[in-house]
Every structure is written in C-alpha cells, then in structure tokens.
Coordinates of C-alpha atoms in Angstrom, one line a residue:
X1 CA 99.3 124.8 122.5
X2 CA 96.5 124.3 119.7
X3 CA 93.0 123.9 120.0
X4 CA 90.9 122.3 116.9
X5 CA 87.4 123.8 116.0
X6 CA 84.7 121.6 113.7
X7 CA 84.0 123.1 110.8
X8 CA 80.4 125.2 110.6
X9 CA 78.1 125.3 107.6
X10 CA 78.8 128.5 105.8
X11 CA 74.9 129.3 106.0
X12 CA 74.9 129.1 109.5
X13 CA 78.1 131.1 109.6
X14 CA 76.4 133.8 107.3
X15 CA 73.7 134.2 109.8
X16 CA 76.0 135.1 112.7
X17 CA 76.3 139.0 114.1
X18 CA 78.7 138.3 116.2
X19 CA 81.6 137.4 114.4
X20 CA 84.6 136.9 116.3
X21 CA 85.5 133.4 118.6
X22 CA 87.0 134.2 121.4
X23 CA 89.0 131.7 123.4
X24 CA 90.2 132.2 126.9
X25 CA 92.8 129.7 128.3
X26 CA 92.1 129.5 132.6
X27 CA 94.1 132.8 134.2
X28 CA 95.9 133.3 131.2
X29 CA 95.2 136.3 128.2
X30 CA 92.4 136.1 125.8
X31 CA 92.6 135.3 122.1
X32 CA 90.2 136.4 119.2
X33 CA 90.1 135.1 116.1
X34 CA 87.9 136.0 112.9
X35 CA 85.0 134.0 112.2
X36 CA 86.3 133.8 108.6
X37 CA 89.1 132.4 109.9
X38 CA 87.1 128.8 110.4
X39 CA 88.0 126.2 107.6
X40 CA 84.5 125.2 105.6
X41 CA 85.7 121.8 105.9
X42 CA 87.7 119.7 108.7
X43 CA 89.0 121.0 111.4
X44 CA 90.8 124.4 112.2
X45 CA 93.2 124.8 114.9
X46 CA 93.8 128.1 116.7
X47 CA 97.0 129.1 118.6
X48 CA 95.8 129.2 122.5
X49 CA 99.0 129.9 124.4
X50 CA 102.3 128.4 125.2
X51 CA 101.4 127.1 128.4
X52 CA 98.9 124.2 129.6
X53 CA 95.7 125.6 131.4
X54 CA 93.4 123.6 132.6
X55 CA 89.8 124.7 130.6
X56 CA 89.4 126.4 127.5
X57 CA 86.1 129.0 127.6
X58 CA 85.0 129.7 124.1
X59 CA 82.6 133.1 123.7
X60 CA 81.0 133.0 120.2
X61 CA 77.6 133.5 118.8
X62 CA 74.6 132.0 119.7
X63 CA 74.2 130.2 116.2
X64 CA 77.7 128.6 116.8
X65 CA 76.9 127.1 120.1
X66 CA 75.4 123.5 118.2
X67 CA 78.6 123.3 116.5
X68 CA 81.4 124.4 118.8
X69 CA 81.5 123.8 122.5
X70 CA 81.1 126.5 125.5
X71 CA 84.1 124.7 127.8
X72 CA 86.9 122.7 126.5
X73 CA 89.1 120.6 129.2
X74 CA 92.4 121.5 128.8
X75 CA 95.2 119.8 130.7
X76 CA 95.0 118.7 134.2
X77 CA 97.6 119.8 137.1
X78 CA 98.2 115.9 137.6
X79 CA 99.1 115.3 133.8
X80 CA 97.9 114.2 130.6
X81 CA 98.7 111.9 127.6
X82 CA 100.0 112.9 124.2
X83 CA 100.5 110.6 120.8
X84 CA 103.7 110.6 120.1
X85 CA 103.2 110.6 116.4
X86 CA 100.3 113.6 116.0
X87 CA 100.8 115.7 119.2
X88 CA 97.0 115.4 120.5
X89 CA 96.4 115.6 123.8
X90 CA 94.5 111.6 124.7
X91 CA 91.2 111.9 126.4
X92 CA 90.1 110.6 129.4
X93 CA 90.5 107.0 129.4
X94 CA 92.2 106.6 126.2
X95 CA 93.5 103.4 125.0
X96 CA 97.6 103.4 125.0
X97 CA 99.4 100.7 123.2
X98 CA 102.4 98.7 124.1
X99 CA 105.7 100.0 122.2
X100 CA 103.9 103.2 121.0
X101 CA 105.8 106.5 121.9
X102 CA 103.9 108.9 123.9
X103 CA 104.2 112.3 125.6
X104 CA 103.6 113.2 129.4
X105 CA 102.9 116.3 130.0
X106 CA 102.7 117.6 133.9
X107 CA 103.2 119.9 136.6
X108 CA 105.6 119.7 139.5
X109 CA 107.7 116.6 137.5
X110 CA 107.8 113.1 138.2
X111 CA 109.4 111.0 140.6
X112 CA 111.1 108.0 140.9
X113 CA 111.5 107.3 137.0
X114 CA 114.3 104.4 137.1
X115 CA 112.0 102.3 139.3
X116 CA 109.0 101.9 137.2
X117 CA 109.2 98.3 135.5
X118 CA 108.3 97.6 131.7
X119 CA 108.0 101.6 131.7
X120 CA 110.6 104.1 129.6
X121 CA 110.8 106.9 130.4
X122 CA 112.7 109.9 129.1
X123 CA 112.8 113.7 130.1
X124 CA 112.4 115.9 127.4
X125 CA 112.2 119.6 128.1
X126 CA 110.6 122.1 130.7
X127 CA 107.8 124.8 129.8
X128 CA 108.5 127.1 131.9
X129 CA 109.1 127.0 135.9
X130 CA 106.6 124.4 136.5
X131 CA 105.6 122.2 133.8
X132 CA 107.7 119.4 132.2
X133 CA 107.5 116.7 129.4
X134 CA 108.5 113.4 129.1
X135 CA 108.6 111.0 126.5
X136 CA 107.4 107.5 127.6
X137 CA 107.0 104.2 126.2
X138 CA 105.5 100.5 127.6
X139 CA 108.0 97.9 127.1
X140 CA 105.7 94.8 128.1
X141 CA 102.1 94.4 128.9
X142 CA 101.8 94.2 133.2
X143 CA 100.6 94.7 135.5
X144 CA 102.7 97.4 136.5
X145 CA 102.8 99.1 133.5
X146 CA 98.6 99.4 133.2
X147 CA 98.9 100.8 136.8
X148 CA 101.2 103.8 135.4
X149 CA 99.0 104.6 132.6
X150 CA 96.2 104.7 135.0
X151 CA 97.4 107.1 137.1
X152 CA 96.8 109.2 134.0
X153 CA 93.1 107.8 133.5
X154 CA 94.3 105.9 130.1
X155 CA 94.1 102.2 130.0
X156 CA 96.9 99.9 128.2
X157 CA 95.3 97.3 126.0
X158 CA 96.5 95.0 123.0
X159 CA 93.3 95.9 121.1
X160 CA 92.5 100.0 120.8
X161 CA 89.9 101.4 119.9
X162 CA 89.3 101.5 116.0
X163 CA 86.5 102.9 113.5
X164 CA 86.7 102.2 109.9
X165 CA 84.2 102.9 106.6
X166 CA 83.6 99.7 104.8
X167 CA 80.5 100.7 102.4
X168 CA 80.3 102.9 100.1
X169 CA 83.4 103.8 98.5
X170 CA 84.8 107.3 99.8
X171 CA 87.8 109.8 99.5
X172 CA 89.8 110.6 102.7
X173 CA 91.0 113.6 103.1
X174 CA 92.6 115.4 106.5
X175 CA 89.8 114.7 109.2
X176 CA 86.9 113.9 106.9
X177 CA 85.6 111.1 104.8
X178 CA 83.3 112.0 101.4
X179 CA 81.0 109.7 100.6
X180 CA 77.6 110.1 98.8
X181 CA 75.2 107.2 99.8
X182 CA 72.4 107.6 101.9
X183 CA 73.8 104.7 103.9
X184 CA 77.5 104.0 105.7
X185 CA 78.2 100.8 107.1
X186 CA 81.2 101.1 109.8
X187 CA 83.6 98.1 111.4
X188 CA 84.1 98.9 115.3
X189 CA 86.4 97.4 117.6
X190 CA 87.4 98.0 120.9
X191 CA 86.7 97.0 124.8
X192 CA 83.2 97.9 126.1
X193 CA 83.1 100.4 123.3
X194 CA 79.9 102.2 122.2
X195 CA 80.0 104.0 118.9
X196 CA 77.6 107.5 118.7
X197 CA 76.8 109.7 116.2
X198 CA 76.0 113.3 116.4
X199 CA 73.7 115.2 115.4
X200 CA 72.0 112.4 117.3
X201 CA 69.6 109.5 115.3
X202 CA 69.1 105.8 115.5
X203 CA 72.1 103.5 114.9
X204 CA 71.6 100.0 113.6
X205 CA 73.8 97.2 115.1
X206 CA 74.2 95.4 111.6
X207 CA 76.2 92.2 113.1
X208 CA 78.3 91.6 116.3
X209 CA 81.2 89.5 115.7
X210 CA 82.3 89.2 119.1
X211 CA 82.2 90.8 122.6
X212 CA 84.9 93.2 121.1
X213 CA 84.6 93.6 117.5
X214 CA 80.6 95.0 115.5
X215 CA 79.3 96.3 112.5
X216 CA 77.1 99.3 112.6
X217 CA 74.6 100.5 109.8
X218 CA 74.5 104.7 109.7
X219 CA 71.6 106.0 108.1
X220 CA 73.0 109.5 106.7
X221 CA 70.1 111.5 107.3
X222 CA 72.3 114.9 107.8
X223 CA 75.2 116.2 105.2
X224 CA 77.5 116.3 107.7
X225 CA 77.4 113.7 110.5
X226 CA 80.3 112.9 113.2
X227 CA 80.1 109.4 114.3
X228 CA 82.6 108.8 117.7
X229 CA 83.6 105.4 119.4
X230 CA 84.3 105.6 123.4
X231 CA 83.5 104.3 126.5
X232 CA 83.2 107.2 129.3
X233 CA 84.5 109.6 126.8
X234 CA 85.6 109.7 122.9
X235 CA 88.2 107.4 121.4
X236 CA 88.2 107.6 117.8
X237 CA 85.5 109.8 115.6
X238 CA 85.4 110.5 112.0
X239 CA 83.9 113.3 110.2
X240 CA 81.4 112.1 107.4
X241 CA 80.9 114.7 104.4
X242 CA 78.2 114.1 102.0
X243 CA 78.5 115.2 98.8
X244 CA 79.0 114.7 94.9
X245 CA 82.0 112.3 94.6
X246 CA 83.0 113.9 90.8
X247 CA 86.6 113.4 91.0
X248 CA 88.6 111.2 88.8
X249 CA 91.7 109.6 90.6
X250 CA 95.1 109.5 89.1
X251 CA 97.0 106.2 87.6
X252 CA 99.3 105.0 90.5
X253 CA 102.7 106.2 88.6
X254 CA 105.2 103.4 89.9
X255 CA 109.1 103.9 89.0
X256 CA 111.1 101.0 87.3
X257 CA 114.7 101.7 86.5
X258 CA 117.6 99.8 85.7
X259 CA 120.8 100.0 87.9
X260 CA 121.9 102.5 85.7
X261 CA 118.9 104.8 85.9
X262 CA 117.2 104.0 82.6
X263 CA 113.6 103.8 83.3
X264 CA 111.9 100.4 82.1
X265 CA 108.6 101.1 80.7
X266 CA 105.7 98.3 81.1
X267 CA 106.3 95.6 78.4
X268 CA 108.1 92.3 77.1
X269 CA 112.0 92.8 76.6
X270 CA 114.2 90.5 74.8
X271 CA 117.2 91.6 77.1
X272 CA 118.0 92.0 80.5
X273 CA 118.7 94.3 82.4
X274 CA 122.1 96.0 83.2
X275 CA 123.6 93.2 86.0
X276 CA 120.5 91.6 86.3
X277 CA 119.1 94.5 88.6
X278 CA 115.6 96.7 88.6
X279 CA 114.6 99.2 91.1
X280 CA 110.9 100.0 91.7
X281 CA 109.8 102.8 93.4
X282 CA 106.2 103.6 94.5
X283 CA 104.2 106.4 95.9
X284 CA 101.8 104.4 97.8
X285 CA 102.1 100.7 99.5
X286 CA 101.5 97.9 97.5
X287 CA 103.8 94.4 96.7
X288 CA 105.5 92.9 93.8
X289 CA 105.0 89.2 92.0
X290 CA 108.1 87.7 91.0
X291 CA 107.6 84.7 88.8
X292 CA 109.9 82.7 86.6
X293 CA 108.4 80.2 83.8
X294 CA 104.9 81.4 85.5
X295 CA 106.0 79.8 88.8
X296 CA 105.9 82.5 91.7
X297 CA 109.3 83.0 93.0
X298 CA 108.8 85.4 95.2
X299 CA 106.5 88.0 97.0
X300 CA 107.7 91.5 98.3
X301 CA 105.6 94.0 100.0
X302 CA 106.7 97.7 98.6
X303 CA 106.5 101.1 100.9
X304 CA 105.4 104.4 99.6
X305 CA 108.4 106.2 99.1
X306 CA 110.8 103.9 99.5
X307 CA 112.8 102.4 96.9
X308 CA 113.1 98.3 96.4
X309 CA 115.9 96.5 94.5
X310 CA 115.2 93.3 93.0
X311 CA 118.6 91.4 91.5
X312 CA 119.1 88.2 89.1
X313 CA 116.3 88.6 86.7
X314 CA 116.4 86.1 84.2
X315 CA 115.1 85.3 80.9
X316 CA 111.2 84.5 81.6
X317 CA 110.6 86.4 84.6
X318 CA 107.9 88.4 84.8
X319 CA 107.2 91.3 87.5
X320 CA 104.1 92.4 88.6
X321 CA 103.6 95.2 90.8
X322 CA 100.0 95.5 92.9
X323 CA 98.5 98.2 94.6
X324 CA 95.4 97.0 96.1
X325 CA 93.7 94.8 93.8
X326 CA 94.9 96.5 90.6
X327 CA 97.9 95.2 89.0
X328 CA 99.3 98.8 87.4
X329 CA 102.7 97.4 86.1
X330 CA 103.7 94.7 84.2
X331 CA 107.7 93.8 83.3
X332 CA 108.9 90.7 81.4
X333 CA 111.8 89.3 79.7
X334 CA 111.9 86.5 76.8
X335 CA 114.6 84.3 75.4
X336 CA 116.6 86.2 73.5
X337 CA 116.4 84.6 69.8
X338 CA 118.4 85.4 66.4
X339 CA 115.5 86.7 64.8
X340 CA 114.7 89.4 67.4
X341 CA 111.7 91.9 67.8
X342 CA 114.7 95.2 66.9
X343 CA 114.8 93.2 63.7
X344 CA 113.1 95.8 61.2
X345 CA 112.0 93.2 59.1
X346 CA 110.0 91.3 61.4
X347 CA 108.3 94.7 63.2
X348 CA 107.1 95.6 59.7
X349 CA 105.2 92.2 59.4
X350 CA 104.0 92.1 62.9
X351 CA 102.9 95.8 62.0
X352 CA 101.0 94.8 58.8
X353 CA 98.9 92.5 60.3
X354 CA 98.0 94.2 63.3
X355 CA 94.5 95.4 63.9
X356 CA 91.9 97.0 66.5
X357 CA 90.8 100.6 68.4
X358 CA 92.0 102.9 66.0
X359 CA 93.6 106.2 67.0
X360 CA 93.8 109.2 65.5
X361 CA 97.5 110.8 63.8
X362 CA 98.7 113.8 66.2
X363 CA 101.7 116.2 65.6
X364 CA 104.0 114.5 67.7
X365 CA 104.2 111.3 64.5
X366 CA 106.2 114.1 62.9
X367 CA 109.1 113.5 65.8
X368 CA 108.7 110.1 65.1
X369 CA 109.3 109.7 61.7
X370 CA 112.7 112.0 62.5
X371 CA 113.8 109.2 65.0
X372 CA 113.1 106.3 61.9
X373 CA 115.5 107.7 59.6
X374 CA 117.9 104.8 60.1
X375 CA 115.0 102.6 59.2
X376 CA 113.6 103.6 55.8
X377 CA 111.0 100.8 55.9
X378 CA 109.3 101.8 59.0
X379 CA 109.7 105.1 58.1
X380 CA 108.1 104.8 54.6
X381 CA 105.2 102.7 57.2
X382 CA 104.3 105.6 59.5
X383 CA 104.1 108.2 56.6
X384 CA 102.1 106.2 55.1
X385 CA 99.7 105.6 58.5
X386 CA 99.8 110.2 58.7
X387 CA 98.5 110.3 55.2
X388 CA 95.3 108.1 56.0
X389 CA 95.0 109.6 59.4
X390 CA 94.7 107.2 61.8
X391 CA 97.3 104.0 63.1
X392 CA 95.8 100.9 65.0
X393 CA 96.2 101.4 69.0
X394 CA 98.6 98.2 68.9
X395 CA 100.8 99.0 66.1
X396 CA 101.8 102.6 68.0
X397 CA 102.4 100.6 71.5
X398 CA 105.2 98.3 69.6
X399 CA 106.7 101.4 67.5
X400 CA 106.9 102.7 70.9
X401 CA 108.9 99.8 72.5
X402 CA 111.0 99.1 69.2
X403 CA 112.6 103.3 69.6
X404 CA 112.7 103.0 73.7
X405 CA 114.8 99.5 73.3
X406 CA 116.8 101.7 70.4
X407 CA 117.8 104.4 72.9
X408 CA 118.1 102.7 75.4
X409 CA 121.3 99.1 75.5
X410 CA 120.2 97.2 78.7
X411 CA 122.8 94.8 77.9
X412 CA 126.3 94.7 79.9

C-alpha cells in the first residue's frame, strides 16, 4: 500500500525543525520518512504497509500541517474501490463506469458472486488471512448493477466526473499542469458536481451549458493552486503550477518506411514504393489523409506507438499525416515521365534558377561532393556553391532528395 503527499514549497520546507513525516497505519508499525524525501513538485508516494488499515495518522511539523493532512482514511472493513488502470483507491462516492475494470478490495470476502446480474466478477488473490481482492467489471447499466456499486458508496453513471484546462496553453506533466497566466479557464462535467479550489478564493461560473456540463473562470492569485470537482467528496483535481513556460517542444518525429525498411523522407517521388506499401509509425495520436488526384480517399486515425500499413499507393497520391492541427509530414508520388527529376541534366537547370533564404556552407558539403563523383556536373555545381560560401535553402532540399532517391531503388 502507497500513500501520495502534495508537494510543499521548499521555503516553507526550509523553515521546518522538525524534519521527519511520520505516518502510522491504524494498529500496525510506524513509518518515518525524511522530509527531503518530499518531491518539490507533484506528488510523492510513501510505502505504508502491505496491509489495508483503516486511517492513516500523519505526525509532521507544524509548518506542514496547511499542506499535508493530520488523518487520511484508509480502507474500510466493508471494502473499497480501485481503478483498474492506476491502482488508486476511489473516494467516497466515486463515479464507476460501465465496462471499466476495477478492483475490490475487502475483508471477510464476498458472497454469492455468480448471482449478481450485469456484474463480473473475478477473484484475484488474498492479502493475508483476512483480506481479499477481486477484479470486477459492469456489463450493462441497471439497476442491479448501480445497487452493487453502492454498497461500496460509488455511483455507476454514463457521464463521470471530468476537469479539463481550456485557456491558456500549458505543459502536462505527472500530476501537475504549468501554465503562466494570471487566469485559467476550466470545462466541468459531471452530476450535481461542484468544482473547488484550494487555497480557497472566489470562483467565477463563466457559462453553464447544461444541468451537467460548465465553464469556470480561476483567477490564479497563488503559484500553486489545486482546483477539485466532487460532490460529497473529491472526484477529479488537478494541480496548477505557475511559472515561466521557457521550454521549446520537439518536432513530432513520425516514421515512414517502405515494406522493405527504407525510410521515406517528406517529399515528391517519381516512383512508388516497393509493392505499393508504406508503413507510418508515430509517437503520439494523430490521423492520416490519403488523397488521389486531390480527392480524399481515405481517413485513418494513427495510435502512438503503434505501427499502420497503408497498401496500393499510386501515382498522384499524396499522404498527409496530422497531429492535432499541424500537418508534420507530407509524402507524394508523380507520374513517372522520360525526362525524370534523377536526370542530371534537368537537376542542374532546376538548380540554376533556384533562389531564396540563403544558408551558410558547413563541413558536411565535403561528404557531399564525395557522393557526386558519378555526376561531374553537379559536382563541379556544389564546389562551386563552398567556394562563395553559401547555397540557397531550396537548392540543398532537392540535392538532398536527388542522393536519397540514388541510394535508395523503391522500384520492384
């Protein structure tokens, strides 16, 4: 068993004399932990015990006791609710979702388990000599199956409880959200929820779309501010950090290959692919446009991680792979003509009359000029481009293309 801490200012932490947290599980052994042991941002969690106790008593410093609570409830004798997914222990009436895996965890057992309807349930594994857990799961919304979940004080509902920033722009990371406006506006939904903040101020209802669904308007007047949705008890919270937001996010990289594991840089190609086939990879969700003489052919969604296989490209299709709003890739394939863009000949006229940004000559033009010894006209081209220093930003992009589509037969 875990228990999570809030993180504490470190100038409150650096006033402290006392500086151990000691946490005592009901009629079970102590256990001390370091003060420095507290994570400056998000939440820490502390080892409390194998078994289940029913309160958590927390002895710290005086200074700590606006951050970090006296009593924690731990887990009841008559059971409590787990997510399947994270492992946390549900509070008391907790929303539970139909088709969702969660854990019961309780003493003494349960009874009866092949009679409850629209209700799976699945032993898992005893803690000991009196505590078991089972793995359960609705099937259906009833009657019946709100009545089990009740028992446990947790209500089944088709619409949970939800919080989510929609102004300003912020970076998530585990258990907190960095932003650094003076305002936050937050989408709620839920039934007969209430959203809170603490440390406590003024919250502006900003617009109610329905009896189950609001806006809410958080005037950030504290650097660190938790704001919690609930009804008797909290649902969903999020911890809001404000700060500098100085970081520079990374390009999505996305992974195109052809089915014989040649990767396909963004561009216009004048062949296919090997059989007609591409695989995309990405590390985050997004989708794919598929379009054939500009008309869309199809649509795919794309999961991080997981890798997507599109077959029978043709000459002038054109992919297009979205994350978000931001279209980061771009694949497409022309007719193939006599007179074809490998022809040196015609890459030395589209090269002379290129123009533009201009960027400056770096070492690695001395590799290139190695790789355009079979073609003494280029060649004699980018020697010339070192010796005045600079090459236009469009002329190195095709040079580019023209020695990838050399190394690199897509054809059968």
């Amino acid at each position: 068993m875990e228990l999570g801490l809030l993180a504490v200012p470190k100038e409150v932490l650096r006033k402290c004399f006392n500086r151990k947290i000691t946490i005592e599980p009901s009629g079970q052994r102590k256990y001390v932990y370091d003060m420095e042991r507290l994570k400056g941002r998000g939440i820490t969690y502390v080892e409390v015990g194998r078994y289940p106790a029913e309160k958590y008593s927390i002895y710290m410093d005086p200074a700590l006791k606006e951050y970090l609570p006296s009593i924690v409830k731990g887990v009841p004798n008559e059971g409590a609710v787990f997510d399947g997914e994270k492992g946390k222990m549900l509070p008391q009436d907790a929303d539970v979702r139909v088709g969702r895996k969660y854990y019961i965890l309780k003493k003494a057992g349960m009874k009866n388990l092949q009679k409850q309807r629209n209700i799976e349930i699945v032993p898992v594994m005893d803690i000991g000599k009196k505590w078991q857990i089972y793995e359960v799961m609705a099937t259906r919304y009833s009657e019946e199956a709100a009545q089990f979940f009740m028992e446990f004080q947790c209500q089944l509902t088709e619409r949970p409880v939800k919080l989510k920033v929609i102004w300003p722009l912020y970076k998530k990371e585990p258990y907190i959200i960095k932003h650094n406006k003076t305002d936050t506006v937050i989408f709620a939904q839920g039934n007969h929820v209430k959203v809170r903040a603490y440390p406590e101020f003024k919250l502006d209802n900003h617009a109610i779309i329905d009896s189950k669904k609001f806006i809410v308007d958080v005037k950030n007047s504290f650097r660190n501010q938790v704001i919690f949705a609930g009804r008797s008890s909290i649902l969903k919270y999020m911890y809001l950090w404000k700060e500098a937001l100085n970081d520079t996010s990374k390009w999505p990289q996305v992974m195109v290959k052809d089915i014989r594991g040649h990767v396909l840089v963004p561009g216009i190609y004048s062949r296919l692919p090997s059989k007609g086939w591409i695989c995309i990879t990405c590390p985050v969700d997004g989708f794919f446009v598929h379009r054939h003489k500009n008309q869309i052919v199809e649509k795919r969604d794309l999961y991080a991680g997981e890798r997507c296989d599109l077959k029978d490209i043709q000459y002038e299709d054109c992919i297009s792979i979205f994350q978000g709003l931001d279209k980061i890739y771009e694949i497409s394939f022309g007719e193939q003509n006599s007179d074809t863009e490998n022809d040196e000949t015609l890459i030395l006229r589209k090269l002379s009359g290129m123009r533009g940004q201009k960027i400056l000559i770096s070492p690695v033009f001395g590799t290139m000029v190695t790789k355009l010894t079979p073609y003494p006209g280029l060649r004699r081209w980018v020697i010339q481009q070192i010796r005045q220093g600079y090459i236009y930003e469009k002329a190195l992009r095709l040079l580019k293309h023209f020695l990838y589509q050399q190394n690199h037969t897509m054809g059968e």
